[in-house]
Coordinates of C-alpha atoms in Angstrom, one line a residue:
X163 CA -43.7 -37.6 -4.6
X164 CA -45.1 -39.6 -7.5
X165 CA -44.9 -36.7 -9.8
X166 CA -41.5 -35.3 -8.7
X167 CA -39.6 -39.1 -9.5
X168 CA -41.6 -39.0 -12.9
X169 CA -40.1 -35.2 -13.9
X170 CA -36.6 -36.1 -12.7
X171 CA -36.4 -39.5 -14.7
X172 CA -38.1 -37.5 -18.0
X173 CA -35.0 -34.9 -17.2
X174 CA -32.7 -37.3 -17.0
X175 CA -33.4 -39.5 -20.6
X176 CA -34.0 -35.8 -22.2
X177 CA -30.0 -35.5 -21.0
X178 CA -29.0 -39.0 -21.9
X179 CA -30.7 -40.3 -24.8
X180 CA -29.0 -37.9 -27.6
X181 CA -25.7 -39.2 -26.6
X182 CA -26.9 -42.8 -27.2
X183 CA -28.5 -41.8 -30.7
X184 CA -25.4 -40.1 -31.7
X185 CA -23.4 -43.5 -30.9
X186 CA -26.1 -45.8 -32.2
X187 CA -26.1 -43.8 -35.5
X188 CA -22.3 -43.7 -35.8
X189 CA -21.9 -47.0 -35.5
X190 CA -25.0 -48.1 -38.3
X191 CA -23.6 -45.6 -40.8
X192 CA -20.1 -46.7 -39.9
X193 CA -22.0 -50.2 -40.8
X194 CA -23.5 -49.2 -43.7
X195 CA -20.3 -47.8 -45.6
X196 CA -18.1 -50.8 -44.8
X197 CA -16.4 -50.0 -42.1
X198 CA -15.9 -51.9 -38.3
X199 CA -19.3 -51.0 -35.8
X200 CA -20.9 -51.9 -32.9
X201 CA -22.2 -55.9 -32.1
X202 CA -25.5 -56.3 -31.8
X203 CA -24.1 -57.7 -28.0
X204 CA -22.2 -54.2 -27.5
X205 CA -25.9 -52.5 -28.7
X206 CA -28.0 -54.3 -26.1
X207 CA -25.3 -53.5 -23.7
X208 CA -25.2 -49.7 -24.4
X209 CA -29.6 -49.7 -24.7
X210 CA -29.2 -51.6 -20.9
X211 CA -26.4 -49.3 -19.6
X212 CA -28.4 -46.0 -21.1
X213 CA -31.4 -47.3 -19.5
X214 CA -29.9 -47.5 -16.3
X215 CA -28.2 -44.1 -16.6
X216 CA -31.3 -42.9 -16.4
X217 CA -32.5 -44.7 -13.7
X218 CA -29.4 -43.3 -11.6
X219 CA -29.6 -39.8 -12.4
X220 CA -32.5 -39.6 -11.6
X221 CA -32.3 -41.2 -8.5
X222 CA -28.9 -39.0 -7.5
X223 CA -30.8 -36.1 -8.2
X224 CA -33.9 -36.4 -5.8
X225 CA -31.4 -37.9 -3.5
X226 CA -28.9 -35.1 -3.5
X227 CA -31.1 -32.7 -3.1
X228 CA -32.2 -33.9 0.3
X229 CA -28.8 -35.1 1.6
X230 CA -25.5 -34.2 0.0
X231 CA -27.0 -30.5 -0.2
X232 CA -28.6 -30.1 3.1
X233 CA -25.1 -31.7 4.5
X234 CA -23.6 -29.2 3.0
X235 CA -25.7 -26.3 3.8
X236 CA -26.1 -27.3 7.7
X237 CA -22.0 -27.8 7.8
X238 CA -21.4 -24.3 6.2
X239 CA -24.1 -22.2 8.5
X240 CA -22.6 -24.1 11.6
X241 CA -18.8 -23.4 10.5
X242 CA -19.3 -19.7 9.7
X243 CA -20.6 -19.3 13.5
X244 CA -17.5 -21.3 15.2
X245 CA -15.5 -18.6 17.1
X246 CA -12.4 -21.1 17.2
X247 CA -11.1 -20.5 13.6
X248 CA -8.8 -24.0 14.6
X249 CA -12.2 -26.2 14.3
X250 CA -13.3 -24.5 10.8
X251 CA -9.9 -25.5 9.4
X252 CA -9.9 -28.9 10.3
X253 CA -13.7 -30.0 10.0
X254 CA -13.2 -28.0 6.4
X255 CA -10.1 -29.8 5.5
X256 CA -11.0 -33.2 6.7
X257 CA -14.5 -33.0 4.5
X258 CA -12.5 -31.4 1.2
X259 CA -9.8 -33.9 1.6
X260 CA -11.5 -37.5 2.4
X261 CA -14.5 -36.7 -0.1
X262 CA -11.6 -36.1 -2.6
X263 CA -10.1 -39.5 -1.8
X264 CA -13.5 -41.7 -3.0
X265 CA -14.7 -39.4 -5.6
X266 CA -15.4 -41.6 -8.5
X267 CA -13.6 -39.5 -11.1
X268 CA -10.5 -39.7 -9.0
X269 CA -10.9 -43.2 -8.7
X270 CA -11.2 -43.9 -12.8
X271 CA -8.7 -41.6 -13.7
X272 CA -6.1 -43.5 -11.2
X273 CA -6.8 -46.6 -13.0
X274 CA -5.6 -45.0 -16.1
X275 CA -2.1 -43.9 -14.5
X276 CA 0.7 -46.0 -14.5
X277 CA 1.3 -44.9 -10.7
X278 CA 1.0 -45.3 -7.4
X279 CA -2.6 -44.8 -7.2
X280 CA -2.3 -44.1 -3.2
X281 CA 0.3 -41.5 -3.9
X282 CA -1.4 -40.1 -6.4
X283 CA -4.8 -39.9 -4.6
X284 CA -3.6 -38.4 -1.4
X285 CA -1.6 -35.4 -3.5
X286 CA -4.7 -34.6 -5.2
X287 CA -6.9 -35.3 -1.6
X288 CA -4.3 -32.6 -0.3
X289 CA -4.5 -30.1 -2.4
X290 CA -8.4 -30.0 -2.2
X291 CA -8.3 -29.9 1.4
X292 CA -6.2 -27.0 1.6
X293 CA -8.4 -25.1 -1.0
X294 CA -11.6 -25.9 0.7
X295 CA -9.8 -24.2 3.9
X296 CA -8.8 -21.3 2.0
X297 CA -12.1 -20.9 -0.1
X298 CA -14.3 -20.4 3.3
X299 CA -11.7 -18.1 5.0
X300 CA -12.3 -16.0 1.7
X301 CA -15.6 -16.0 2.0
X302 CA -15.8 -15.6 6.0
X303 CA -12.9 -12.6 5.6
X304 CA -15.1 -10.9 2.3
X305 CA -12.5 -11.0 0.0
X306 CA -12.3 -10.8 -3.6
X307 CA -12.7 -14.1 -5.7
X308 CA -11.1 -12.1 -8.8
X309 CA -7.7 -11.1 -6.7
X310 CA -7.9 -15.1 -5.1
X311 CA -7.9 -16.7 -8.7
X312 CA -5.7 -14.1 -10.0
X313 CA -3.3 -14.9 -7.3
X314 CA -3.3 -18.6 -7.4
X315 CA -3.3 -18.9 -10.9
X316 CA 0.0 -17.0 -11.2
X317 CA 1.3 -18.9 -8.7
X318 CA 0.4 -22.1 -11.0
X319 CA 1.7 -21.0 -13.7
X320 CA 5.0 -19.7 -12.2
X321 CA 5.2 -23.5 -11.1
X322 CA 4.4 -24.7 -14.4
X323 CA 7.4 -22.4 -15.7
X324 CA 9.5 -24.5 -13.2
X325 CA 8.6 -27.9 -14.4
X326 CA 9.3 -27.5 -17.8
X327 CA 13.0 -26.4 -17.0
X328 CA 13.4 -30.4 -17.4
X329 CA 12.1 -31.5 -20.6
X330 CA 11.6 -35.2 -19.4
X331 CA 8.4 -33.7 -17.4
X332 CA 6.8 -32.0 -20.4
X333 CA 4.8 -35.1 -21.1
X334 CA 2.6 -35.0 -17.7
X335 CA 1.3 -31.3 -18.4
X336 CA -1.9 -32.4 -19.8
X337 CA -2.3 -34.5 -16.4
X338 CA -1.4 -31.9 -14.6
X339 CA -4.6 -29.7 -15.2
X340 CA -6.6 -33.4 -15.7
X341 CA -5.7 -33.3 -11.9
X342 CA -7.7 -30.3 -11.3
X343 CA -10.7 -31.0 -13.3
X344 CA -11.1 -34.6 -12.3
X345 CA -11.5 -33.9 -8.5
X346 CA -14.4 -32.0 -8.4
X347 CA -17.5 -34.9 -9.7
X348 CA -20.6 -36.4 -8.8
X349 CA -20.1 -36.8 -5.2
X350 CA -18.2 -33.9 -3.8
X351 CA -19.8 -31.0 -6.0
X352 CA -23.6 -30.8 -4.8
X353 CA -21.2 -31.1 -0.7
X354 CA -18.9 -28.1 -2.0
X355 CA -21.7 -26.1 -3.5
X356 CA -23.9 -26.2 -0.1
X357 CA -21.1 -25.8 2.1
X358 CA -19.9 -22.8 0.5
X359 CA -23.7 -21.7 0.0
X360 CA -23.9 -21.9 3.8
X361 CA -21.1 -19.8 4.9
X362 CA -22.3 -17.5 2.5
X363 CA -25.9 -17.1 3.4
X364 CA -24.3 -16.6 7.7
X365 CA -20.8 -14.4 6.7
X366 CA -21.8 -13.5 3.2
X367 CA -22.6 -10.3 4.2
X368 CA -24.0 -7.9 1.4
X369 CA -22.7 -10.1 -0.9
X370 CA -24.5 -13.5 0.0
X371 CA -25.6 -14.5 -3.5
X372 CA -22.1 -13.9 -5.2
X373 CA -19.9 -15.5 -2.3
X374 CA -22.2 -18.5 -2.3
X375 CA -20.5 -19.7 -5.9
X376 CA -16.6 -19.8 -6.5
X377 CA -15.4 -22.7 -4.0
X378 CA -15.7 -25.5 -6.0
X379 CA -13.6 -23.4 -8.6
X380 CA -11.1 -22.5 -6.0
X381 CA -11.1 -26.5 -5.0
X382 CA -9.7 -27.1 -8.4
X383 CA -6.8 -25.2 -8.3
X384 CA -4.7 -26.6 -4.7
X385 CA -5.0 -30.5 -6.7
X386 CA -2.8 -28.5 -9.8
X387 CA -0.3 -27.5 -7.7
X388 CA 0.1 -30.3 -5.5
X389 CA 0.8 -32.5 -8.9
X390 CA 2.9 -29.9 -10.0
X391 CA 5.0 -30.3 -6.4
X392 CA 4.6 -34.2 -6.7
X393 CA 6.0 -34.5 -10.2
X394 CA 9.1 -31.6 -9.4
X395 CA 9.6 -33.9 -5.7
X396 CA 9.7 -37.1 -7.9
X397 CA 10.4 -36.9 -11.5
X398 CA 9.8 -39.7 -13.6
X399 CA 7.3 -41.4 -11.1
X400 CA 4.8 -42.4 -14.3
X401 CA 5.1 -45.8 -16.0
X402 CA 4.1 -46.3 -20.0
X403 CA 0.2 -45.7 -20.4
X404 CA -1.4 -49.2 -21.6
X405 CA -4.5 -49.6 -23.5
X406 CA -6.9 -51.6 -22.3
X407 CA -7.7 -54.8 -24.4
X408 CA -10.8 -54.7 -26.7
X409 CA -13.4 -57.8 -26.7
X410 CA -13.3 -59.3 -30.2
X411 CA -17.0 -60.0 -30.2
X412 CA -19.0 -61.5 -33.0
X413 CA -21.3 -59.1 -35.0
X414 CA -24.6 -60.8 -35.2
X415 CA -24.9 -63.6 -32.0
X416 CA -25.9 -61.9 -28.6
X417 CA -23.6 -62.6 -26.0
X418 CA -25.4 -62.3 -23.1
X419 CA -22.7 -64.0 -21.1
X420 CA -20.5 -61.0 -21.9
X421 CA -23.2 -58.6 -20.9
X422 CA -23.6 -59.9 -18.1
X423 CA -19.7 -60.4 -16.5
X424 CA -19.6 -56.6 -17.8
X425 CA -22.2 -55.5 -15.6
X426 CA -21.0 -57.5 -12.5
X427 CA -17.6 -56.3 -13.2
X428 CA -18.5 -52.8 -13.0
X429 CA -20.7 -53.5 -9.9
X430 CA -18.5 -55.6 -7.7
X431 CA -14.8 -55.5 -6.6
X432 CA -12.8 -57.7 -9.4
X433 CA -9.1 -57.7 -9.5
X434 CA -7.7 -54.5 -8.8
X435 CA -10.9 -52.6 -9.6
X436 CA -13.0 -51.9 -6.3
X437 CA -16.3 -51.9 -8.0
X438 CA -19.3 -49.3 -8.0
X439 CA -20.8 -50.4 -5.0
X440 CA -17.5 -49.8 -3.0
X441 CA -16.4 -46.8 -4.7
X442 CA -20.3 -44.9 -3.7
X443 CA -20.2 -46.3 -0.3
X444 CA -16.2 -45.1 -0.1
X445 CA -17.8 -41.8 -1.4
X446 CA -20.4 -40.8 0.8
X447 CA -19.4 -42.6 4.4
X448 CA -16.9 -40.1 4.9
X449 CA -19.4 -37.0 4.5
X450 CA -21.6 -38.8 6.6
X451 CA -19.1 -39.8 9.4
X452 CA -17.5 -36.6 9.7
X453 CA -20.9 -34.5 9.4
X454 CA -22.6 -36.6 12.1
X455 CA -19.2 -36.7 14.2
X456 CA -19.7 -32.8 14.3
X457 CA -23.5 -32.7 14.4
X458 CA -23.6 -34.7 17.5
X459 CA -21.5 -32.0 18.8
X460 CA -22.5 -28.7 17.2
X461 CA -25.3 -28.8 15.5
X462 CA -28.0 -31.2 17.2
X463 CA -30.2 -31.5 14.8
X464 CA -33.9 -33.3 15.7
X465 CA -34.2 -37.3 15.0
X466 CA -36.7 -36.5 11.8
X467 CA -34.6 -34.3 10.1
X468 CA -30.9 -37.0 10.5
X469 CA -33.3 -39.9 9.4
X470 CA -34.6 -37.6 6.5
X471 CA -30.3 -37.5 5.9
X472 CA -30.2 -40.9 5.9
X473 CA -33.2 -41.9 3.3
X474 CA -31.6 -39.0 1.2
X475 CA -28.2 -40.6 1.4
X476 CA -29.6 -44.1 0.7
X477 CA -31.4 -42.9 -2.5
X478 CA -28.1 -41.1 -3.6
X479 CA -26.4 -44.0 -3.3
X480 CA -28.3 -46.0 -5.0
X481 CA -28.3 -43.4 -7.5
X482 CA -24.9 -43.5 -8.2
X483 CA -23.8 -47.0 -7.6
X484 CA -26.6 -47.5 -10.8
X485 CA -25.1 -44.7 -12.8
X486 CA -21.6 -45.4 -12.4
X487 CA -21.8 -49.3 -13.0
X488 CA -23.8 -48.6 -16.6
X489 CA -21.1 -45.8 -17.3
X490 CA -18.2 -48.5 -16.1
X491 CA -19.4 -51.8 -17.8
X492 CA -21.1 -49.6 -21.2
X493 CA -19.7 -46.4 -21.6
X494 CA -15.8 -47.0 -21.2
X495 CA -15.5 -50.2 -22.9
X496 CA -17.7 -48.9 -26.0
X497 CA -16.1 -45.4 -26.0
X498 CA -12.6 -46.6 -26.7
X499 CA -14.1 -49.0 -29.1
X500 CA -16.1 -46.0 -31.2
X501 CA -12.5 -44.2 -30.7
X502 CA -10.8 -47.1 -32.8
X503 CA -13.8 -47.2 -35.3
X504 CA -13.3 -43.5 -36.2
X505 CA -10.1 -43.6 -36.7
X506 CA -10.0 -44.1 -39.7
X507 CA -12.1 -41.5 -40.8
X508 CA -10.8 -37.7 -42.3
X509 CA -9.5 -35.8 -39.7
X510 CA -12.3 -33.1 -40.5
X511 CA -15.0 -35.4 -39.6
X512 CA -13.3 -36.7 -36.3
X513 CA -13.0 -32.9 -35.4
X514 CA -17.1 -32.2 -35.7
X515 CA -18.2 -35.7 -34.8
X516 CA -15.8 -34.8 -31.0
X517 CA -18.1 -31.3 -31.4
X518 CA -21.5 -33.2 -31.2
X519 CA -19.8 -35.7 -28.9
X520 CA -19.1 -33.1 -26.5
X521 CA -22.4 -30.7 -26.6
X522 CA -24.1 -33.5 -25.4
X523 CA -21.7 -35.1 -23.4
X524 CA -22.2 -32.5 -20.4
X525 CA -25.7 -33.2 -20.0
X526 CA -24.9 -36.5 -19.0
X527 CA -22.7 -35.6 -15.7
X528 CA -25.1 -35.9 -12.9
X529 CA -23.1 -32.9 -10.8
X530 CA -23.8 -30.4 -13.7
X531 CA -27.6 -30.5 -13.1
X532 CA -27.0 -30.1 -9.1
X533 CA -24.9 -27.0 -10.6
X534 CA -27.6 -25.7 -12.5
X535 CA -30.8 -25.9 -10.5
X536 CA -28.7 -24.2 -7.6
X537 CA -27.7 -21.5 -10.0
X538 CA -31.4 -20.7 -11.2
X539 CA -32.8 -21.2 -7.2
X540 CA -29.8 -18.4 -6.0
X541 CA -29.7 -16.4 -8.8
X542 CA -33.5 -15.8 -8.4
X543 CA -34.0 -16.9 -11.4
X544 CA -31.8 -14.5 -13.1
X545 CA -30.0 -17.7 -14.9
X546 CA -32.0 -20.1 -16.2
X547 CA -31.1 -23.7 -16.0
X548 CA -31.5 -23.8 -19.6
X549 CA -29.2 -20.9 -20.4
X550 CA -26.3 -22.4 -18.5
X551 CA -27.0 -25.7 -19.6
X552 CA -26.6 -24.4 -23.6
X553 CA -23.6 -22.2 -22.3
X554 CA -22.1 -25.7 -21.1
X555 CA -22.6 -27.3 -23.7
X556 CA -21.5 -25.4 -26.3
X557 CA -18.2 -24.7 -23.7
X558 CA -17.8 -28.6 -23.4
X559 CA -18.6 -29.9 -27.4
X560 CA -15.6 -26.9 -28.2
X561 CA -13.2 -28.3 -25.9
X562 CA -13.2 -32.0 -27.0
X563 CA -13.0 -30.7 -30.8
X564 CA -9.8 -28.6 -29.1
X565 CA -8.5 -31.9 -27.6
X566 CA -9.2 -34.0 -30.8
X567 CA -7.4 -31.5 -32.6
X568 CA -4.4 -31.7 -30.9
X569 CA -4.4 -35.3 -30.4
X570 CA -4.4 -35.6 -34.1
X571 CA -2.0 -33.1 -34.7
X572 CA -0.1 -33.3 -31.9
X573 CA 1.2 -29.8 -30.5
X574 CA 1.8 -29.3 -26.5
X575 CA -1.7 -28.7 -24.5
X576 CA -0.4 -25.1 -23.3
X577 CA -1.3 -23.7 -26.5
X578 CA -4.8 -23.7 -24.8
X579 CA -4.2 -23.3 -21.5
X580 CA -2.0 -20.4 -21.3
X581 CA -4.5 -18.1 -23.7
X582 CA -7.5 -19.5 -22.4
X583 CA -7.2 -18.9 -18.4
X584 CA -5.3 -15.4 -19.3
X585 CA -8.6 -14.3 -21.4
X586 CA -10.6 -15.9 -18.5
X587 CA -8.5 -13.7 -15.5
X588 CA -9.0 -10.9 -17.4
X589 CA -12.6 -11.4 -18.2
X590 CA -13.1 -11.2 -14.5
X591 CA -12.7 -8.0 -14.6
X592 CA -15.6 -7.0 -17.1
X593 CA -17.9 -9.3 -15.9
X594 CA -20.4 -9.4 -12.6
X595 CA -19.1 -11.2 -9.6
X596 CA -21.9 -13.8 -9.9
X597 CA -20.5 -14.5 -13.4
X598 CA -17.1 -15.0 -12.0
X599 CA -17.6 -17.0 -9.6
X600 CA -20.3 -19.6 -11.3
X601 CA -18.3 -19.7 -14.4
X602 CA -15.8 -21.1 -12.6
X603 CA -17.7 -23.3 -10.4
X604 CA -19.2 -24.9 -14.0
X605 CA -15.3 -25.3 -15.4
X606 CA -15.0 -27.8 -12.2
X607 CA -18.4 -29.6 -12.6
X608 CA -18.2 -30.0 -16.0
X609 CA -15.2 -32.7 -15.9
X610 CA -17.0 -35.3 -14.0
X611 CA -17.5 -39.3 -14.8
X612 CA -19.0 -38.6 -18.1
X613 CA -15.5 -37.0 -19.3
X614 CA -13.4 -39.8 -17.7
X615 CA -14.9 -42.5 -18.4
X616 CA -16.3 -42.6 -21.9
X617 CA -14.5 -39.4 -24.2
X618 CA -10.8 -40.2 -22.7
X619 CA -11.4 -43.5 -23.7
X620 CA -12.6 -42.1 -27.3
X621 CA -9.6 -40.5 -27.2
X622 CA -6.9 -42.8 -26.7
X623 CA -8.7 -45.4 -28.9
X624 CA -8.5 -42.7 -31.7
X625 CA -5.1 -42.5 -30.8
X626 CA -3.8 -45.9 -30.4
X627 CA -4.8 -46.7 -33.9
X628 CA -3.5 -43.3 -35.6
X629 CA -0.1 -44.1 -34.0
X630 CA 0.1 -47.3 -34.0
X631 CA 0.6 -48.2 -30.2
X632 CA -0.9 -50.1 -27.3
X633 CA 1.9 -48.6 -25.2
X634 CA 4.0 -46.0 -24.8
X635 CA 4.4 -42.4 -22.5
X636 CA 3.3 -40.4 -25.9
X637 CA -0.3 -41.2 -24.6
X638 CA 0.3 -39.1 -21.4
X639 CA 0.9 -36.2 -23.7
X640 CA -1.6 -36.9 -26.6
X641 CA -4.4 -38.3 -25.2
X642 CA -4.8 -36.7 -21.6
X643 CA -5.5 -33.1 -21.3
X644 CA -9.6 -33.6 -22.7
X645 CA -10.7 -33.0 -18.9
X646 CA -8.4 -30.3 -18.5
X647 CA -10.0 -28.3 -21.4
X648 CA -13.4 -29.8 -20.3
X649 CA -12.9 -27.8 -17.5
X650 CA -11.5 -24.7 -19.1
X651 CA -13.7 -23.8 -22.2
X652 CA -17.2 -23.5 -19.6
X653 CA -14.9 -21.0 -17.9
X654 CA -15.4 -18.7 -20.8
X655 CA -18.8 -19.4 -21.8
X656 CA -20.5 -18.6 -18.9
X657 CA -18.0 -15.5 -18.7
X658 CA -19.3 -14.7 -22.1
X659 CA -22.7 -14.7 -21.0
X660 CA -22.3 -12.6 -18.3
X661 CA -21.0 -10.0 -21.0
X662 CA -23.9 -10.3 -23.0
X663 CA -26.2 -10.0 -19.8
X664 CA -24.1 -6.8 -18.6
X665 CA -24.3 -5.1 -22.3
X666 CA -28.0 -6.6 -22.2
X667 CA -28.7 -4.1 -18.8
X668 CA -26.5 -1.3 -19.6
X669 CA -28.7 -1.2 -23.2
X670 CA -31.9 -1.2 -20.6
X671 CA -30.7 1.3 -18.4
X672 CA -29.7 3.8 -21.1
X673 CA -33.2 3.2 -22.7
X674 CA -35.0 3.9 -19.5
X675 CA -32.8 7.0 -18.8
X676 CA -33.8 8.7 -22.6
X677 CA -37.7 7.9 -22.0
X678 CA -36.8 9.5 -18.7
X679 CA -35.1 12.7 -20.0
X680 CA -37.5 13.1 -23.2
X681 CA -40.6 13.1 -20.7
X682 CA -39.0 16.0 -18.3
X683 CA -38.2 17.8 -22.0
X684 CA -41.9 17.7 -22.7
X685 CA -43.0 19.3 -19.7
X686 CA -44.7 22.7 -19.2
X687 CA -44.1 24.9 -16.4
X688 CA -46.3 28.1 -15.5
X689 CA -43.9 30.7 -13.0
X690 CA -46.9 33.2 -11.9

């Protein structure tokens, strides 16, 4: 037990700590050549909040594993054997949906809309509901994840055609597919992943391993088109994005007093923010709830194994509330801080400093390394944690250079989004099933906290100085869209490693069939 706490804390500052060095030494040689940097108040506060990052990975990892997971997994085998298709529909709706509503991404990102965050929350809650649903009837019907996301995907984009017919909406596209990447984070990931893995493994059939991935991808589309429908039902429903106000700090005195109402801040409800602590428990009660609700009924499980649940749930929540109060009172405040700094840098610099940003960025997102080991344990080791993990981070540091660049040169996000998921639909087609489906699986995992809270803010501190604005609707259209394309770019990378894999075996299997046919060539026969 000793042993397995050590290993996942080691994992976790191996994931954290190059992000922190890439900050600390922006900021010293931003220092060093004159330019505005870091306090020594704001560098204690990001060593603290890193420190504690680390502490809460960790902790949501080991805790995850035996809760969120094993939820997951024991609601998914259960479901697949109900006879009344009525009681899979609503159990699977009312988990997709109310995890939704307390996701901590969700919850960031509404702080950063100039909307009615209640309105906003249930349209996304809806639309991941409904795809839940539709994601297990796929998998208990044995359908085709390429025809689903082929299907869907049109439909989106017919939609989007729709929108744009009034020019006064173009602004909101890049929310729009924010919408979809932000829903699926730390909390209801490692949930989707196991309940999906759990119909599979029951009504999988032949197919088990490749039907166990592809839910959490199809999760991110219904949040899309429910936007889409929100924004075409009431146009015009967004208010001028404001920038948050910057703390004016002195360089050299330590301001522990600031450190400290930043941490507590984070932690505990304050104004209109609810706090860490409220936004976990918000997170996880309603798995819990619901899953004992229908355990008591269904699944009966033995006293050991729902106090095991519990302990497993405690740790993850502690986990989290840690993580997400070092990523709330650090990461935000100090990314749209280094967003000003760099500013005023050449734009070629910006665009490779967002690369580095980025590659890194992903190993931060706690739901990315439940992702991963669950890819390596299905897969049979076939994918190696490490292989996706480089695939994802290559995916990620690309798609906040994308956004950088077009923040800075300012063009509309569909310039991306239309090539990009066309060359991803048709790479479905050239690349295995498993590919398919855990490629887009990492496109939704790969947008969680990290994303929202600490590169948007990078982002629209970049921003606010280029263009000289604390407010204005231009922000909705420059500076959002980074988690869309967060979640787009790992689409392709893992797709393109499934087409080196496939080449890789097709060069195998042509080798093995020559020594095959040179060995039969070489042989003698005798007729008597």
């Amino acid at each position: 037990m000793k042993n397995k706490y050590i290993k996942s804390f080691l994992n976790s500052a191996i994931s954290i700590i190059p992000i922190l060095a890439i900050i600390y030494a922006l900021s010293f040689i931003l220092q060093a050549s004159g330019m505005n940097g870091l306090s020594n108040t704001e560098y204690i506060l990001l060593g603290f909040g890193g420190f504690a990052m680390m502490v809460g990975l960790s902790l949501f990892q080991i805790g995850a594993q035996s809760s969120l997971i094993t939820i997951g997994g024991y609601m998914g085998a259960s479901l697949s054997k109900q006879k009344k298709l009525l009681i899979v529909i609503v159990f699977a709706f009312l988990l997709g949906s109310l995890i939704t509503c307390a996701e901590p991404s969700i919850l960031i990102m509404s702080k950063q809309v100039n909307m009615n965050s209640t309105v906003l929350i249930a349209s996304i809650a809806v639309g991941v509901g409904l795809f839940v649903v539709l994601g297990i009837i796929r998998i208990v019907l044995k359908k085709s994840l390429n025809v689903w996301f082929l299907a869907f995907y049109l439909i989106v984009f017919m939609l989007i055609c729709v929108l744009q017919a009034d020019p006064s909406n173009h602004p909101y596209l890049p929310f729009i597919f924010d919408a979809g990447g932000i829903t699926t984070g730390s909390a209801t990931v490692p949930f989707i992943l196991a309940l999906g893995a759990g119909v599979a493994m029951t009504r999988g059939g032949d197919k088990t391993r490749d039907s166990s991935f592809g839910l959490v991808g199809l999760a991110s589309i219904g949040p899309i088109i429910t936007m889409i429908i929100m924004i075409l039902v009431k146009p015009g429903g967004f208010s001028a994005y404001k920038v948050g106000e910057l703390a004016n700090l002195p360089l050299q005195e330590v301001k522990w007093d600031y450190i400290t109402n930043q941490i507590l801040t984070s932690l505990l409800p304050h104004d209109a923010s609810l706090g860490s602590i409220i936004e976990v428990v918000m997170a996880l009660a309603p798995i819990l709830i619901i899953f004992f609700i229908y355990e008591a009924i269904y699944i009966k499980l033995s006293l050991k194994k729902v106090l095991s649940l519990l302990v497993g749930a405690i740790v993850t929540f502690i986990g989290l509330t840690i993580f997400l109060t070092a990523v709330g009172s650090a990461m935000s405040p100090i990314g749209l801080k280094m967003g000003t700094f760099i500013a005023g840098l050449q734009d070629w610099i910006i665009i490779l400093l967002a690369f580095g940003i980025g590659c890194v960025t992903i190993l931060c997102e706690p739901a990315v390394h439940v992702l991963t080991t669950q890819i390596e344990e299905i897969s049979d080791g076939e994918l190696k944690k490490r292989t996706v993990l480089i695939a994802l981070s290559l995916g990620v540091g690309l798609a906040i250079c994308l956004s950088v660049i077009r923040t800075l040169f300012d063009f509309s996000i569909m310039y991306y989004i239309i090539p990009g998921y066309l060359l991803s639909l048709l790479m479905m087609f050239a690349v295995p099933d498993l590919y398919t489906a855990i490629a887009f699986d990492s496109g939704g995992t790969a947008s969680g906290p990290m994303a929202v809270s600490f590169v948007f803010p990078l982002i629209v501190g970049l921003l606010s100085v280029r263009i000289g604005q604390s407010e204005s609707i231009i922000f909705y259209e420059r500076a959002f869209g980074v988690v869309a394309l967060v979640a787009l770019t790992p689409i392709l990378a893992i797709q393109i490693l499934g087409t080196v894999s496939t080449i890789k075996n097709q060069h195998y299997l042509r080798v093995i069939r020559s020594q095959i046919h040179d060995e039969r060539n070489n042989e003698i026969i005798h007729f008597n």
